[in-house]
């Protein structure tokens, strides 16, 4: 299931992507417009800033803005920053692989085979979808 953190992060990013130019937008404006708790949104935007998707400007007229063009921000990037691994179980994760304790042979594991297919299908969608696609920018 998608976490609220990721859901709200995508909503905030699409809000910023719809704006013309790199004019900073206050957290309060995004919070009100997208119906997201101000405190929770602060944490999400800080995470996105620390990971290079957003920049911020302090003071009057300050706020957050996108560092990259929406067409250059893939959903895989957003998902991994906010959600963590895309794979549903660690033994099929490309970036966060861990062997399952209860599985003697991944090659014979039916769950592993199914989850590889789920991962690959999800990755195709996330890789081929950008922020621009979500906001029709």
Coordinates of N, CA, C and O in Angstrom, one line a residue:
X1 N 0.8 -1.2 0.0 CA 0.0 0.0 0.0 C 0.9 1.2 0.0 O 1.9 1.3 0.7
X2 N 0.5 2.2 -0.7 CA 1.2 3.5 -0.8 C 1.1 4.3 0.5 O -0.1 4.4 1.0
X3 N 2.2 4.7 1.1 CA 2.1 5.5 2.3 C 1.5 6.9 2.1 O 1.6 7.4 0.9
X4 N 1.0 7.5 3.1 CA 0.5 8.9 3.0 C 1.7 9.8 2.7 O 1.5 10.8 2.0
X5 N 2.9 9.5 3.2 CA 4.0 10.3 2.9 C 4.3 10.4 1.4 O 4.5 11.5 0.9
X6 N 4.2 9.3 0.7 CA 4.5 9.3 -0.7 C 3.3 9.9 -1.5 O 3.5 10.7 -2.4
X7 N 2.1 9.6 -1.1 CA 0.9 10.2 -1.7 C 1.0 11.7 -1.6 O 0.8 12.4 -2.6
X8 N 1.2 12.2 -0.4 CA 1.3 13.7 -0.3 C 2.5 14.3 -1.0 O 2.4 15.4 -1.5
X9 N 3.6 13.6 -1.0 CA 4.8 14.0 -1.7 C 4.5 14.2 -3.2 O 4.8 15.2 -3.8
X10 N 3.8 13.2 -3.8 CA 3.4 13.3 -5.2 C 2.5 14.5 -5.4 O 2.6 15.2 -6.4
X11 N 1.5 14.6 -4.5 CA 0.5 15.7 -4.7 C 1.3 17.1 -4.6 O 1.0 18.0 -5.4
X12 N 2.2 17.2 -3.7 CA 2.9 18.5 -3.5 C 3.8 18.7 -4.8 O 3.9 19.9 -5.3
X13 N 4.5 17.7 -5.2 CA 5.3 17.9 -6.4 C 4.5 18.2 -7.7 O 5.0 19.1 -8.5
X14 N 3.4 17.6 -7.8 CA 2.6 17.9 -9.0 C 2.0 19.4 -8.9 O 1.9 20.1 -9.9
X15 N 1.7 19.8 -7.7 CA 1.3 21.2 -7.5 C 2.4 22.1 -8.0 O 2.1 23.1 -8.7
X16 N 3.6 21.9 -7.5 CA 4.8 22.7 -7.9 C 5.0 22.6 -9.4 O 5.4 23.6 -10.0
X17 N 4.9 21.5 -10.0 CA 5.2 21.3 -11.4 C 4.2 22.0 -12.3 O 4.5 22.4 -13.4
X18 N 3.0 22.2 -11.8 CA 2.0 23.0 -12.6 C 2.3 24.5 -12.7 O 1.7 25.1 -13.6
X19 N 3.1 25.0 -11.8 CA 3.4 26.4 -11.8 C 4.4 26.7 -12.9 O 5.3 25.9 -13.3
X20 N 4.3 27.9 -13.4 CA 5.3 28.4 -14.4 C 6.5 28.9 -13.7 O 6.5 29.6 -12.7
X21 N 7.7 28.6 -14.3 CA 8.9 29.0 -13.7 C 9.3 28.4 -12.4 O 8.7 27.4 -12.0
X22 N 10.3 29.0 -11.7 CA 10.8 28.5 -10.5 C 10.5 29.4 -9.3 O 11.3 29.7 -8.5
X23 N 9.2 29.9 -9.3 CA 8.8 30.8 -8.2 C 8.6 30.0 -7.0 O 7.8 29.0 -7.0
X24 N 9.2 30.4 -5.9 CA 9.0 29.6 -4.6 C 7.6 29.7 -4.1 O 6.9 30.7 -4.3
X25 N 7.1 28.6 -3.6 CA 5.7 28.5 -3.0 C 5.8 28.1 -1.6 O 6.5 27.2 -1.2
X26 N 5.1 28.9 -0.7 CA 5.2 28.6 0.7 C 4.5 27.2 1.0 O 3.6 26.7 0.3
X27 N 5.0 26.6 2.1 CA 4.5 25.4 2.6 C 3.0 25.5 2.9 O 2.2 24.7 2.5
X28 N 2.6 26.6 3.5 CA 1.2 26.9 3.8 C 0.3 26.9 2.6 O -0.8 26.4 2.6
X29 N 0.8 27.5 1.5 CA 0.0 27.5 0.3 C -0.2 26.1 -0.3 O -1.4 25.7 -0.6
X30 N 0.8 25.3 -0.3 CA 0.7 23.9 -0.8 C -0.2 23.1 0.1 O -1.1 22.4 -0.3
X31 N 0.0 23.3 1.4 CA -0.8 22.6 2.4 C -2.3 22.8 2.3 O -3.1 21.9 2.3
X32 N -2.6 24.1 2.1 CA -4.0 24.5 2.0 C -4.6 23.9 0.7 O -5.7 23.4 0.6
X33 N -3.8 24.1 -0.4 CA -4.3 23.8 -1.7 C -4.5 22.2 -1.9 O -5.5 21.8 -2.5
X34 N -3.6 21.5 -1.3 CA -3.6 20.0 -1.4 C -4.2 19.3 -0.2 O -4.2 18.1 -0.2
X35 N -4.7 20.1 0.8 CA -5.3 19.5 2.0 C -4.3 18.5 2.7 O -4.7 17.3 2.9
X36 N -3.1 19.0 3.0 CA -2.1 18.2 3.6 C -1.7 18.9 4.9 O -1.5 20.1 4.9
X37 N -1.6 18.1 6.0 CA -1.1 18.7 7.3 C 0.2 19.5 7.1 O 1.1 19.0 6.5
X38 N 0.2 20.7 7.6 CA 1.4 21.6 7.4 C 2.6 20.9 8.0 O 3.7 20.9 7.3
X39 N 2.6 20.4 9.2 CA 3.7 19.8 9.8 C 4.2 18.6 9.1 O 5.4 18.4 8.9
X40 N 3.3 17.8 8.6 CA 3.7 16.6 7.8 C 4.3 17.0 6.5 O 5.3 16.4 6.1
X41 N 3.7 18.0 5.9 CA 4.2 18.4 4.6 C 5.7 19.0 4.7 O 6.5 18.8 3.9
X42 N 5.9 19.7 5.8 CA 7.3 20.2 6.1 C 8.3 19.1 6.0 O 9.4 19.3 5.4
X43 N 8.0 18.0 6.7 CA 8.9 16.9 6.7 C 9.1 16.3 5.3 O 10.2 16.0 5.0
X44 N 8.0 16.1 4.6 CA 8.1 15.6 3.3 C 9.0 16.5 2.3 O 9.8 16.0 1.6
X45 N 8.7 17.8 2.3 CA 9.4 18.7 1.5 C 10.9 18.8 1.8 O 11.8 18.9 1.0
X46 N 11.2 18.7 3.1 CA 12.6 18.6 3.6 C 13.3 17.4 3.0 O 14.4 17.5 2.5
X47 N 12.6 16.3 3.1 CA 13.2 15.0 2.5 C 13.5 15.2 1.0 O 14.5 14.8 0.5
X48 N 12.5 15.8 0.3 CA 12.7 16.0 -1.1 C 13.8 17.0 -1.4 O 14.5 16.8 -2.4
X49 N 14.0 18.0 -0.6 CA 15.0 18.9 -0.8 C 16.4 18.3 -0.5 O 17.3 18.5 -1.3
X50 N 16.5 17.5 0.5 CA 17.8 16.9 0.9 C 18.2 15.9 -0.2 O 19.4 15.5 -0.3
X51 N 17.2 15.4 -1.0 CA 17.5 14.4 -2.0 C 17.6 15.0 -3.4 O 17.6 14.3 -4.4
X52 N 17.6 16.4 -3.5 CA 17.9 17.0 -4.7 C 16.8 17.3 -5.7 O 17.0 17.7 -6.8
X53 N 15.5 17.1 -5.3 CA 14.4 17.3 -6.1 C 13.9 18.8 -6.0 O 13.3 19.3 -6.9
X54 N 14.0 19.3 -4.8 CA 13.5 20.7 -4.5 C 14.6 21.5 -4.0 O 15.6 21.1 -3.5
X55 N 14.4 22.8 -4.1 CA 15.2 23.8 -3.4 C 14.3 24.7 -2.7 O 13.1 24.7 -2.9
X56 N 14.9 25.5 -1.7 CA 14.0 26.4 -1.0 C 14.7 27.7 -0.9 O 15.9 27.9 -1.0
X57 N 13.8 28.7 -0.7 CA 14.3 30.1 -0.5 C 13.7 30.6 0.8 O 12.5 30.4 1.1
X58 N 14.5 31.2 1.7 CA 14.0 31.7 3.0 C 13.5 33.1 2.9 O 13.8 33.8 1.9
X59 N 12.7 33.5 3.9 CA 12.3 34.9 3.9 C 11.0 35.2 3.2 O 10.3 34.3 2.7
X60 N 10.8 36.5 3.1 CA 9.5 37.0 2.4 C 9.6 36.5 0.9 O 10.6 36.7 0.2
X61 N 8.5 36.0 0.4 CA 8.5 35.4 -0.9 C 9.2 34.1 -1.1 O 9.4 33.6 -2.2
X62 N 9.5 33.5 0.1 CA 10.3 32.2 0.1 C 9.3 31.1 -0.1 O 8.1 31.2 -0.1
X63 N 9.9 29.9 -0.1 CA 9.2 28.7 -0.2 C 10.0 27.6 -1.0 O 11.2 27.7 -1.1
X64 N 9.3 26.6 -1.5 CA 9.9 25.5 -2.2 C 9.7 25.6 -3.7 O 8.6 26.2 -4.1
X65 N 10.6 25.1 -4.5 CA 10.4 25.1 -6.0 C 11.2 23.9 -6.5 O 12.1 23.4 -5.9
X66 N 10.8 23.4 -7.7 CA 11.5 22.3 -8.3 C 12.9 22.6 -8.8 O 13.0 23.7 -9.4
X67 N 13.8 21.8 -8.6 CA 15.2 22.0 -9.2 C 15.3 21.5 -10.6 O 16.1 22.0 -11.3
X68 N 14.5 20.5 -11.0 CA 14.5 20.0 -12.3 C 13.2 20.2 -13.0 O 12.2 20.5 -12.4
X69 N 13.2 20.1 -14.3 CA 12.0 20.1 -15.1 C 11.2 18.9 -14.8 O 11.7 17.8 -14.6
X70 N 9.8 19.1 -14.7 CA 9.0 17.9 -14.4 C 9.2 16.7 -15.3 O 9.1 15.6 -14.9
X71 N 9.5 17.0 -16.6 CA 9.8 15.9 -17.5 C 11.0 15.1 -17.2 O 11.2 13.9 -17.7
X72 N 11.9 15.6 -16.3 CA 13.1 14.9 -16.0 C 13.0 14.3 -14.6 O 14.1 13.7 -14.1
X73 N 11.9 14.2 -14.0 CA 11.7 13.6 -12.7 C 10.8 12.4 -12.9 O 9.6 12.4 -13.0
X74 N 11.5 11.2 -12.8 CA 10.8 9.9 -12.9 C 10.1 9.5 -11.6 O 10.6 9.8 -10.5
X75 N 9.1 8.8 -11.7 CA 8.4 8.3 -10.5 C 9.3 7.3 -9.7 O 9.2 7.2 -8.5
X76 N 10.2 6.6 -10.4 CA 11.1 5.7 -9.7 C 11.9 6.5 -8.7 O 12.1 6.1 -7.5
X77 N 12.3 7.7 -9.0 CA 13.1 8.6 -8.1 C 12.3 9.0 -6.9 O 12.7 8.8 -5.8
X78 N 11.1 9.5 -7.2 CA 10.2 9.9 -6.1 C 9.8 8.7 -5.2 O 9.9 8.9 -4.0
X79 N 9.5 7.6 -5.8 CA 9.1 6.4 -5.0 C 10.2 6.0 -4.1 O 10.0 5.7 -2.9
X80 N 11.4 5.9 -4.6 CA 12.5 5.4 -3.8 C 12.9 6.4 -2.7 O 13.3 6.0 -1.6
X81 N 12.8 7.7 -3.0 CA 13.1 8.7 -1.9 C 12.1 8.6 -0.8 O 12.4 8.6 0.4
X82 N 10.8 8.6 -1.1 CA 9.7 8.7 -0.1 C 9.3 7.3 0.4 O 8.9 7.2 1.6
X83 N 9.3 6.3 -0.4 CA 8.7 5.0 -0.1 C 9.7 4.0 0.3 O 9.5 3.1 1.0
X84 N 10.9 4.2 -0.3 CA 12.0 3.1 -0.1 C 11.9 2.2 -1.2 O 11.7 2.5 -2.4
X85 N 12.2 0.9 -1.0 CA 12.2 -0.1 -2.0 C 10.9 -0.2 -2.8 O 9.8 -0.1 -2.2
X86 N 11.0 -0.4 -4.1 CA 9.8 -0.6 -4.9 C 9.3 -2.0 -4.8 O 8.1 -2.2 -4.8
X87 N 10.2 -3.0 -4.7 CA 9.8 -4.4 -4.5 C 9.0 -4.6 -3.2 O 9.3 -3.9 -2.2
X88 N 8.1 -5.5 -3.3 CA 7.2 -5.8 -2.1 C 7.9 -6.7 -1.1 O 7.5 -6.7 0.1
X89 N 8.9 -7.4 -1.5 CA 9.7 -8.3 -0.6 C 11.2 -8.1 -0.9 O 11.5 -7.8 -2.0
X90 N 12.0 -8.1 0.1 CA 13.4 -7.8 0.0 C 14.2 -8.7 -1.0 O 15.2 -8.3 -1.6
X91 N 13.8 -9.9 -1.1 CA 14.6 -10.9 -2.0 C 14.5 -10.6 -3.5 O 15.2 -11.2 -4.3
X92 N 13.6 -9.7 -3.9 CA 13.5 -9.3 -5.3 C 13.8 -7.9 -5.5 O 13.7 -7.4 -6.7
X93 N 14.3 -7.2 -4.5 CA 14.6 -5.8 -4.6 C 15.9 -5.6 -5.4 O 16.9 -6.3 -5.1
X94 N 15.9 -4.7 -6.3 CA 17.2 -4.4 -7.1 C 18.2 -3.5 -6.3 O 19.4 -3.7 -6.4
X95 N 17.6 -2.6 -5.5 CA 18.5 -1.7 -4.7 C 18.6 -2.0 -3.2 O 19.5 -1.5 -2.6
X96 N 17.7 -2.8 -2.7 CA 17.7 -3.1 -1.3 C 17.6 -4.6 -1.0 O 16.9 -5.0 -0.1
X97 N 18.3 -5.4 -1.8 CA 18.2 -6.9 -1.7 C 18.6 -7.4 -0.3 O 19.6 -7.0 0.3
X98 N 17.8 -8.3 0.1 CA 18.1 -9.1 1.3 C 17.6 -10.5 1.1 O 16.4 -10.7 0.6
X99 N 18.3 -11.5 1.5 CA 17.8 -12.9 1.4 C 16.8 -13.2 2.4 O 16.9 -12.7 3.6
X100 N 15.7 -13.9 2.1 CA 14.7 -14.2 3.0 C 15.2 -15.3 3.9 O 15.8 -16.3 3.5
X101 N 14.9 -15.2 5.2 CA 15.4 -16.2 6.2 C 14.7 -17.6 6.0 O 15.3 -18.6 6.3
X102 N 13.5 -17.6 5.5 CA 12.7 -18.8 5.5 C 12.7 -19.5 4.1 O 12.0 -20.4 3.8
X103 N 13.6 -19.0 3.2 CA 13.6 -19.6 1.9 C 15.0 -20.2 1.6 O 16.0 -19.5 1.4
X104 N 15.0 -21.5 1.4 CA 16.3 -22.2 1.1 C 16.8 -22.0 -0.3 O 18.0 -22.0 -0.6
X105 N 15.9 -21.7 -1.3 CA 16.3 -21.6 -2.7 C 15.3 -20.6 -3.4 O 14.2 -21.0 -3.7
X106 N 15.8 -19.4 -3.7 CA 15.0 -18.4 -4.3 C 14.6 -18.8 -5.7 O 13.5 -18.4 -6.2
X107 N 15.4 -19.6 -6.4 CA 15.1 -20.1 -7.7 C 13.8 -21.0 -7.8 O 13.2 -21.2 -8.8
X108 N 13.5 -21.6 -6.7 CA 12.4 -22.6 -6.6 C 11.2 -21.9 -5.9 O 10.1 -22.6 -5.8
X109 N 11.4 -20.7 -5.4 CA 10.3 -20.1 -4.6 C 9.2 -19.5 -5.5 O 9.5 -18.6 -6.3
X110 N 8.0 -19.9 -5.3 CA 6.9 -19.4 -6.1 C 6.6 -18.0 -5.7 O 6.2 -17.2 -6.6
X111 N 6.7 -17.6 -4.5 CA 6.5 -16.2 -4.1 C 7.5 -15.3 -4.7 O 7.2 -14.2 -5.3
X112 N 8.8 -15.7 -4.8 CA 9.8 -14.9 -5.4 C 9.5 -14.7 -6.9 O 9.6 -13.6 -7.4
X113 N 9.1 -15.8 -7.6 CA 8.8 -15.7 -9.0 C 7.6 -14.7 -9.3 O 7.7 -13.8 -10.2
X114 N 6.6 -14.7 -8.4 CA 5.5 -13.8 -8.6 C 5.9 -12.4 -8.3 O 5.6 -11.5 -9.1
X115 N 6.7 -12.2 -7.2 CA 7.1 -10.8 -6.8 C 8.1 -10.2 -7.8 O 8.1 -9.0 -8.0
X116 N 8.8 -11.0 -8.5 CA 9.7 -10.5 -9.6 C 8.9 -9.9 -10.7 O 9.1 -8.8 -11.2
X117 N 7.8 -10.6 -11.0 CA 6.9 -10.1 -12.1 C 6.2 -8.8 -11.6 O 6.1 -7.8 -12.4
X118 N 5.7 -8.7 -10.4 CA 5.1 -7.5 -9.8 C 6.1 -6.4 -9.8 O 5.8 -5.3 -10.2
X119 N 7.3 -6.7 -9.4 CA 8.3 -5.6 -9.3 C 8.6 -5.1 -10.7 O 8.7 -3.9 -11.0
X120 N 8.8 -6.0 -11.7 CA 9.1 -5.6 -13.1 C 8.0 -4.8 -13.7 O 8.2 -3.8 -14.4
X121 N 6.8 -5.2 -13.4 CA 5.6 -4.4 -14.0 C 5.5 -3.0 -13.3 O 5.3 -2.0 -14.0
X122 N 5.7 -3.0 -12.0 CA 5.7 -1.7 -11.3 C 6.8 -0.8 -11.8 O 6.6 0.4 -12.1
X123 N 8.0 -1.3 -12.0 CA 9.2 -0.5 -12.4 C 8.9 0.0 -13.8 O 9.3 1.2 -14.1
X124 N 8.3 -0.7 -14.7 CA 8.0 -0.2 -16.0 C 7.1 1.0 -16.0 O 7.3 2.0 -16.7
X125 N 6.1 0.9 -15.1 CA 5.2 2.1 -15.0 C 5.9 3.3 -14.4 O 5.8 4.4 -14.9
X126 N 6.6 3.0 -13.3 CA 7.3 4.1 -12.6 C 8.4 4.8 -13.5 O 8.6 6.0 -13.5
X127 N 9.2 3.9 -14.2 CA 10.3 4.4 -15.1 C 9.7 5.2 -16.3 O 10.3 6.2 -16.7
X128 N 8.6 4.8 -16.8 CA 8.0 5.5 -17.9 C 7.0 6.6 -17.6 O 6.3 7.1 -18.5
X129 N 6.9 6.9 -16.4 CA 6.0 8.0 -15.9 C 6.9 9.1 -15.3 O 7.6 8.8 -14.4
X130 N 6.7 10.3 -15.7 CA 7.4 11.5 -15.1 C 6.4 12.3 -14.4 O 5.2 12.2 -14.6
X131 N 6.9 13.3 -13.6 CA 6.1 14.3 -13.0 C 5.3 15.0 -14.0 O 4.1 15.4 -13.8
X132 N 5.8 15.3 -15.2 CA 5.1 16.0 -16.2 C 3.9 15.2 -16.7 O 2.9 15.8 -17.0
X133 N 4.0 13.9 -16.8 CA 2.9 13.1 -17.2 C 1.8 13.2 -16.2 O 0.6 13.2 -16.6
X134 N 2.1 13.3 -14.9 CA 1.0 13.3 -13.9 C 0.3 14.7 -13.9 O -0.9 14.7 -13.5
X135 N 0.9 15.7 -14.2 CA 0.3 17.0 -14.1 C 0.0 17.6 -15.5 O -0.5 18.8 -15.6
X136 N 0.2 16.8 -16.6 CA -0.1 17.3 -17.9 C 0.6 18.6 -18.2 O 0.1 19.5 -18.8
X137 N 1.9 18.7 -17.8 CA 2.7 19.9 -18.0 C 3.5 19.8 -19.3 O 4.0 18.8 -19.7

